[in-house]
mmCIF file of C-alpha atoms in Angstrom:
data_model
loop_
_atom_site.group_PDB
_atom_site.id
_atom_site.type_symbol
_atom_site.label_atom_id
_atom_site.label_comp_id
_atom_site.label_asym_id
_atom_site.label_seq_id
_atom_site.Cartn_x
_atom_site.Cartn_y
_atom_site.Cartn_z
ATOM 1 C CA MET A 14 12.582 -48.272 -22.234
ATOM 2 C CA THR A 15 9.913 -50.486 -20.655
ATOM 3 C CA HIS A 16 7.217 -48.883 -18.539
ATOM 4 C CA LEU A 17 4.066 -49.832 -16.667
ATOM 5 C CA VAL A 18 1.119 -47.456 -16.583
ATOM 6 C CA THR A 19 -2.199 -47.905 -14.810
ATOM 7 C CA LYS A 20 -5.076 -46.157 -16.530
ATOM 8 C CA ASN A 21 -8.801 -46.705 -16.112
ATOM 9 C CA GLY A 22 -8.199 -49.807 -14.028
ATOM 10 C CA PHE A 23 -5.909 -51.505 -16.567
ATOM 11 C CA ASN A 24 -2.154 -51.989 -16.343
ATOM 12 C CA TYR A 25 -0.308 -51.227 -19.556
ATOM 13 C CA LYS A 26 3.250 -52.415 -20.029
ATOM 14 C CA GLY A 27 5.187 -51.416 -23.102
ATOM 15 C CA VAL A 28 7.815 -49.244 -24.666
ATOM 16 C CA ILE A 29 8.279 -45.496 -24.394
ATOM 17 C CA TYR A 30 9.685 -43.713 -27.400
ATOM 18 C CA VAL A 31 9.339 -40.276 -28.904
ATOM 19 C CA ARG A 32 9.148 -39.561 -32.592
ATOM 20 C CA ASP A 33 11.109 -36.541 -33.806
ATOM 21 C CA HIS A 34 9.128 -33.390 -33.113
ATOM 22 C CA ASP A 35 9.680 -29.905 -31.780
ATOM 23 C CA PRO A 36 9.205 -29.910 -27.971
ATOM 24 C CA ARG A 37 7.360 -26.613 -28.333
ATOM 25 C CA ASP A 38 4.651 -28.615 -30.080
ATOM 26 C CA ALA A 39 4.057 -30.868 -27.058
ATOM 27 C CA TYR A 40 0.556 -29.491 -26.617
ATOM 28 C CA GLU A 41 -0.253 -30.781 -30.099
ATOM 29 C CA TRP A 42 0.889 -34.303 -29.189
ATOM 30 C CA ASP A 43 -1.321 -34.290 -26.094
ATOM 31 C CA ARG A 44 -4.465 -34.141 -28.194
ATOM 32 C CA TYR A 45 -3.483 -37.089 -30.381
ATOM 33 C CA LYS A 46 -4.792 -40.585 -29.707
ATOM 34 C CA LYS A 47 -3.173 -43.991 -30.157
ATOM 35 C CA ILE A 48 -4.732 -47.268 -31.159
ATOM 36 C CA TYR A 49 -2.929 -50.554 -31.768
ATOM 37 C CA ILE A 50 -3.941 -52.511 -34.857
ATOM 38 C CA ALA A 51 -3.115 -56.121 -35.732
ATOM 39 C CA GLY A 52 -4.204 -57.223 -39.194
ATOM 40 C CA GLY A 53 -1.674 -59.658 -40.586
ATOM 41 C CA CYS A 54 1.836 -58.692 -41.643
ATOM 42 C CA PHE A 55 2.562 -55.327 -40.080
ATOM 43 C CA TRP A 56 4.385 -53.956 -43.133
ATOM 44 C CA GLY A 57 1.209 -53.457 -45.156
ATOM 45 C CA VAL A 58 -0.918 -52.343 -42.218
ATOM 46 C CA GLU A 59 1.641 -49.681 -41.292
ATOM 47 C CA HIS A 60 1.972 -48.440 -44.861
ATOM 48 C CA TYR A 61 -1.800 -48.247 -45.328
ATOM 49 C CA TYR A 62 -2.369 -46.156 -42.204
ATOM 50 C CA SER A 63 0.648 -43.943 -42.898
ATOM 51 C CA LEU A 64 -1.087 -42.760 -46.085
ATOM 52 C CA LEU A 65 -4.246 -41.526 -44.341
ATOM 53 C CA LYS A 66 -5.037 -37.905 -43.540
ATOM 54 C CA GLY A 67 -5.049 -37.457 -39.799
ATOM 55 C CA VAL A 68 -2.552 -40.219 -39.051
ATOM 56 C CA ILE A 69 0.410 -38.532 -37.411
ATOM 57 C CA ALA A 70 2.781 -41.461 -36.883
ATOM 58 C CA THR A 71 2.999 -45.243 -37.138
ATOM 59 C CA ARG A 72 5.326 -47.785 -35.540
ATOM 60 C CA VAL A 73 5.399 -51.533 -36.039
ATOM 61 C CA GLY A 74 5.932 -53.841 -33.128
ATOM 62 C CA TYR A 75 4.790 -56.815 -31.151
ATOM 63 C CA ALA A 76 1.772 -56.588 -28.836
ATOM 64 C CA ASN A 77 -0.064 -58.551 -26.193
ATOM 65 C CA GLY A 78 2.436 -61.356 -25.853
ATOM 66 C CA ASP A 79 3.972 -63.365 -23.064
ATOM 67 C CA ILE A 80 7.628 -62.245 -22.929
ATOM 68 C CA GLU A 81 9.444 -58.917 -22.740
ATOM 69 C CA ASN A 82 11.238 -57.444 -25.748
ATOM 70 C CA PRO A 83 10.618 -60.279 -28.215
ATOM 71 C CA SER A 84 12.585 -60.445 -31.431
ATOM 72 C CA TYR A 85 11.078 -61.030 -34.858
ATOM 73 C CA GLU A 86 12.632 -64.494 -34.852
ATOM 74 C CA GLN A 87 10.990 -65.364 -31.527
ATOM 75 C CA VAL A 88 7.587 -64.204 -32.752
ATOM 76 C CA LYS A 89 8.027 -65.896 -36.145
ATOM 77 C CA HIS A 90 9.010 -69.227 -34.596
ATOM 78 C CA HIS A 91 6.232 -69.087 -31.980
ATOM 79 C CA GLU A 92 8.635 -68.682 -29.068
ATOM 80 C CA ALA A 93 6.536 -65.635 -28.130
ATOM 81 C CA THR A 94 2.778 -65.128 -28.391
ATOM 82 C CA HIS A 95 2.699 -61.524 -29.625
ATOM 83 C CA ALA A 96 0.681 -60.231 -32.567
ATOM 84 C CA GLU A 97 2.406 -58.221 -35.282
ATOM 85 C CA THR A 98 0.862 -54.846 -34.499
ATOM 86 C CA VAL A 99 0.955 -51.237 -35.669
ATOM 87 C CA GLU A 100 0.805 -48.364 -33.222
ATOM 88 C CA VAL A 101 -1.265 -45.706 -34.992
ATOM 89 C CA THR A 102 -1.077 -42.160 -33.620
ATOM 90 C CA TYR A 103 -3.906 -40.089 -35.038
ATOM 91 C CA ASP A 104 -5.501 -36.673 -34.700
ATOM 92 C CA PRO A 105 -9.148 -37.212 -33.686
ATOM 93 C CA GLU A 106 -9.978 -33.754 -35.041
ATOM 94 C CA VAL A 107 -9.074 -35.019 -38.532
ATOM 95 C CA ILE A 108 -9.863 -38.751 -38.440
ATOM 96 C CA SER A 109 -12.165 -40.396 -35.914
ATOM 97 C CA LEU A 110 -11.652 -43.759 -34.265
ATOM 98 C CA THR A 111 -14.656 -45.097 -36.200
ATOM 99 C CA LYS A 112 -13.004 -44.000 -39.452
ATOM 100 C CA VAL A 113 -9.781 -45.772 -38.385
ATOM 101 C CA LEU A 114 -11.890 -48.900 -37.786
ATOM 102 C CA GLU A 115 -13.684 -48.497 -41.128
ATOM 103 C CA HIS A 116 -10.305 -48.586 -42.849
ATOM 104 C CA PHE A 117 -9.359 -51.699 -40.868
ATOM 105 C CA LEU A 118 -12.433 -53.512 -42.202
ATOM 106 C CA ARG A 119 -11.534 -52.538 -45.771
ATOM 107 C CA PHE A 120 -8.416 -54.711 -45.789
ATOM 108 C CA VAL A 121 -8.899 -57.333 -43.087
ATOM 109 C CA ASP A 122 -10.962 -60.517 -43.284
ATOM 110 C CA PRO A 123 -12.816 -60.338 -39.953
ATOM 111 C CA TYR A 124 -13.666 -64.050 -40.009
ATOM 112 C CA SER A 125 -10.161 -65.382 -40.618
ATOM 113 C CA ILE A 126 -8.426 -66.960 -37.631
ATOM 114 C CA ASP A 127 -4.653 -66.421 -37.356
ATOM 115 C CA LYS A 128 -4.389 -65.545 -41.056
ATOM 116 C CA GLN A 129 -4.553 -62.499 -43.322
ATOM 117 C CA GLY A 130 -3.577 -62.687 -46.974
ATOM 118 C CA GLU A 131 -0.863 -65.285 -47.498
ATOM 119 C CA ASP A 132 0.386 -64.978 -43.924
ATOM 120 C CA SER A 133 -0.725 -67.532 -41.365
ATOM 121 C CA GLY A 134 0.217 -68.113 -37.755
ATOM 122 C CA HIS A 135 -0.891 -66.776 -34.387
ATOM 123 C CA GLN A 136 1.258 -63.650 -34.844
ATOM 124 C CA TYR A 137 -0.977 -62.678 -37.804
ATOM 125 C CA ARG A 138 -4.230 -62.677 -35.822
ATOM 126 C CA SER A 139 -6.506 -59.671 -36.106
ATOM 127 C CA GLY A 140 -6.956 -57.381 -33.155
ATOM 128 C CA ILE A 141 -7.625 -53.886 -31.947
ATOM 129 C CA TYR A 142 -5.826 -53.094 -28.704
ATOM 130 C CA PHE A 143 -6.870 -49.998 -26.774
ATOM 131 C CA THR A 144 -5.420 -47.931 -23.921
ATOM 132 C CA ASP A 145 -8.603 -46.123 -22.916
ATOM 133 C CA ILE A 146 -11.595 -48.140 -21.708
ATOM 134 C CA ASP A 147 -13.951 -45.628 -23.368
ATOM 135 C CA GLU A 148 -12.614 -46.813 -26.720
ATOM 136 C CA TYR A 149 -13.787 -50.366 -26.039
ATOM 137 C CA LYS A 150 -17.469 -49.497 -26.463
ATOM 138 C CA VAL A 151 -16.775 -47.565 -29.678
ATOM 139 C CA ILE A 152 -14.791 -50.481 -31.130
ATOM 140 C CA LYS A 153 -17.225 -53.199 -30.037
ATOM 141 C CA ASP A 154 -20.287 -51.256 -31.222
ATOM 142 C CA TYR A 155 -18.664 -50.454 -34.562
ATOM 143 C CA PHE A 156 -17.764 -54.076 -35.276
ATOM 144 C CA ASP A 157 -21.081 -55.433 -34.010
ATOM 145 C CA ASN A 158 -22.938 -53.035 -36.320
ATOM 146 C CA ASN A 159 -20.710 -53.480 -39.377
ATOM 147 C CA ILE A 160 -19.763 -57.162 -39.414
ATOM 148 C CA LYS A 161 -22.381 -59.835 -39.964
ATOM 149 C CA GLY A 162 -22.225 -62.766 -37.563
ATOM 150 C CA GLU A 163 -19.363 -63.796 -35.336
ATOM 151 C CA TYR A 164 -15.949 -62.366 -36.118
ATOM 152 C CA SER A 165 -12.398 -63.294 -35.148
ATOM 153 C CA ILE A 166 -10.998 -59.941 -34.082
ATOM 154 C CA GLU A 167 -9.504 -59.527 -30.628
ATOM 155 C CA ILE A 168 -10.755 -56.396 -28.865
ATOM 156 C CA LEU A 169 -8.536 -56.158 -25.812
ATOM 157 C CA PRO A 170 -6.714 -53.659 -23.636
ATOM 158 C CA LEU A 171 -3.111 -53.239 -24.699
ATOM 159 C CA ALA A 172 -1.101 -55.455 -22.361
ATOM 160 C CA ASN A 173 2.279 -54.590 -23.893
ATOM 161 C CA PHE A 174 3.858 -53.242 -27.057
ATOM 162 C CA TYR A 175 7.492 -53.546 -28.076
ATOM 163 C CA ASP A 176 8.994 -51.845 -31.104
ATOM 164 C CA ALA A 177 9.977 -54.199 -33.891
ATOM 165 C CA GLU A 178 13.512 -54.071 -35.215
ATOM 166 C CA GLU A 179 14.419 -50.942 -37.166
ATOM 167 C CA TYR A 180 14.504 -52.732 -40.533
ATOM 168 C CA HIS A 181 10.764 -53.417 -40.122
ATOM 169 C CA GLN A 182 9.912 -49.737 -39.532
ATOM 170 C CA ASP A 183 8.522 -48.035 -42.670
ATOM 171 C CA TYR A 184 9.430 -51.228 -44.521
ATOM 172 C CA LEU A 185 7.409 -50.543 -47.668
ATOM 173 C CA TYR A 186 8.818 -47.015 -47.964
ATOM 174 C CA LYS A 187 12.306 -48.527 -47.857
ATOM 175 C CA ASN A 188 11.306 -51.478 -50.086
ATOM 176 C CA PRO A 189 8.519 -50.268 -52.404
ATOM 177 C CA THR A 190 8.306 -53.605 -54.225
ATOM 178 C CA GLY A 191 8.283 -55.614 -50.987
ATOM 179 C CA TYR A 192 5.566 -58.092 -50.071
ATOM 180 C CA CYS A 193 2.260 -56.594 -48.975
ATOM 181 C CA HIS A 194 -1.126 -58.251 -48.416
ATOM 182 C CA VAL A 195 -2.958 -54.911 -48.076
ATOM 183 C CA ASN A 196 -4.407 -53.220 -51.158
ATOM 184 C CA MET A 197 -3.454 -49.533 -50.971
ATOM 185 C CA HIS A 198 -6.025 -48.739 -53.677
ATOM 186 C CA LEU A 199 -8.733 -49.183 -51.038
ATOM 187 C CA ILE A 200 -7.888 -45.671 -49.844
ATOM 188 C CA LYS A 201 -9.935 -43.021 -51.654
ATOM 189 C CA ASP A 202 -8.014 -40.038 -53.028
ATOM 190 C CA GLU A 203 -9.744 -37.618 -50.650
ATOM 191 C CA GLU A 204 -8.634 -39.772 -47.676
ATOM 192 C CA LYS A 205 -4.931 -39.618 -48.571
ATOM 193 C CA LYS A 206 -2.412 -37.133 -47.205
#
């Protein structure tokens, strides 16, 4: 279902969905935060974050593009301008936004334009898309203090997010030998679930 939300002066258009959870635990979900991460092929990015303590849920999709409900084929063939993106729902009491960003810099080349690993094209650009303006300063300050020189990471409000097709969701769990540009060994044992 598509929705439009205005928050902190920004309009956010995207997809509403609910992961399986007990409705009695709704208060728990209210404290969780979401951040949208683009770092190349979304299969590896999703798998990486799904392994971290404090990450509650991940979904792959298409963000900050020019058409509604794009398909993988449209994004792949540049008929849509979306970035392959992972919605990361996390518990800030367990993992902070700065820690989420630290992990991002472990596997992404912050200087690469429209390319990560073997994947190239505008859909593979790097970006952090936020839904709370207070997060912007945290993200910008973190990158400015931890990346030398100019970097090629979009830091933008989330304009839209559409779920990718179901076969893309949890792809590397379903296909453990599938292609992945992200090195899972970058996660320390004490950081894993």
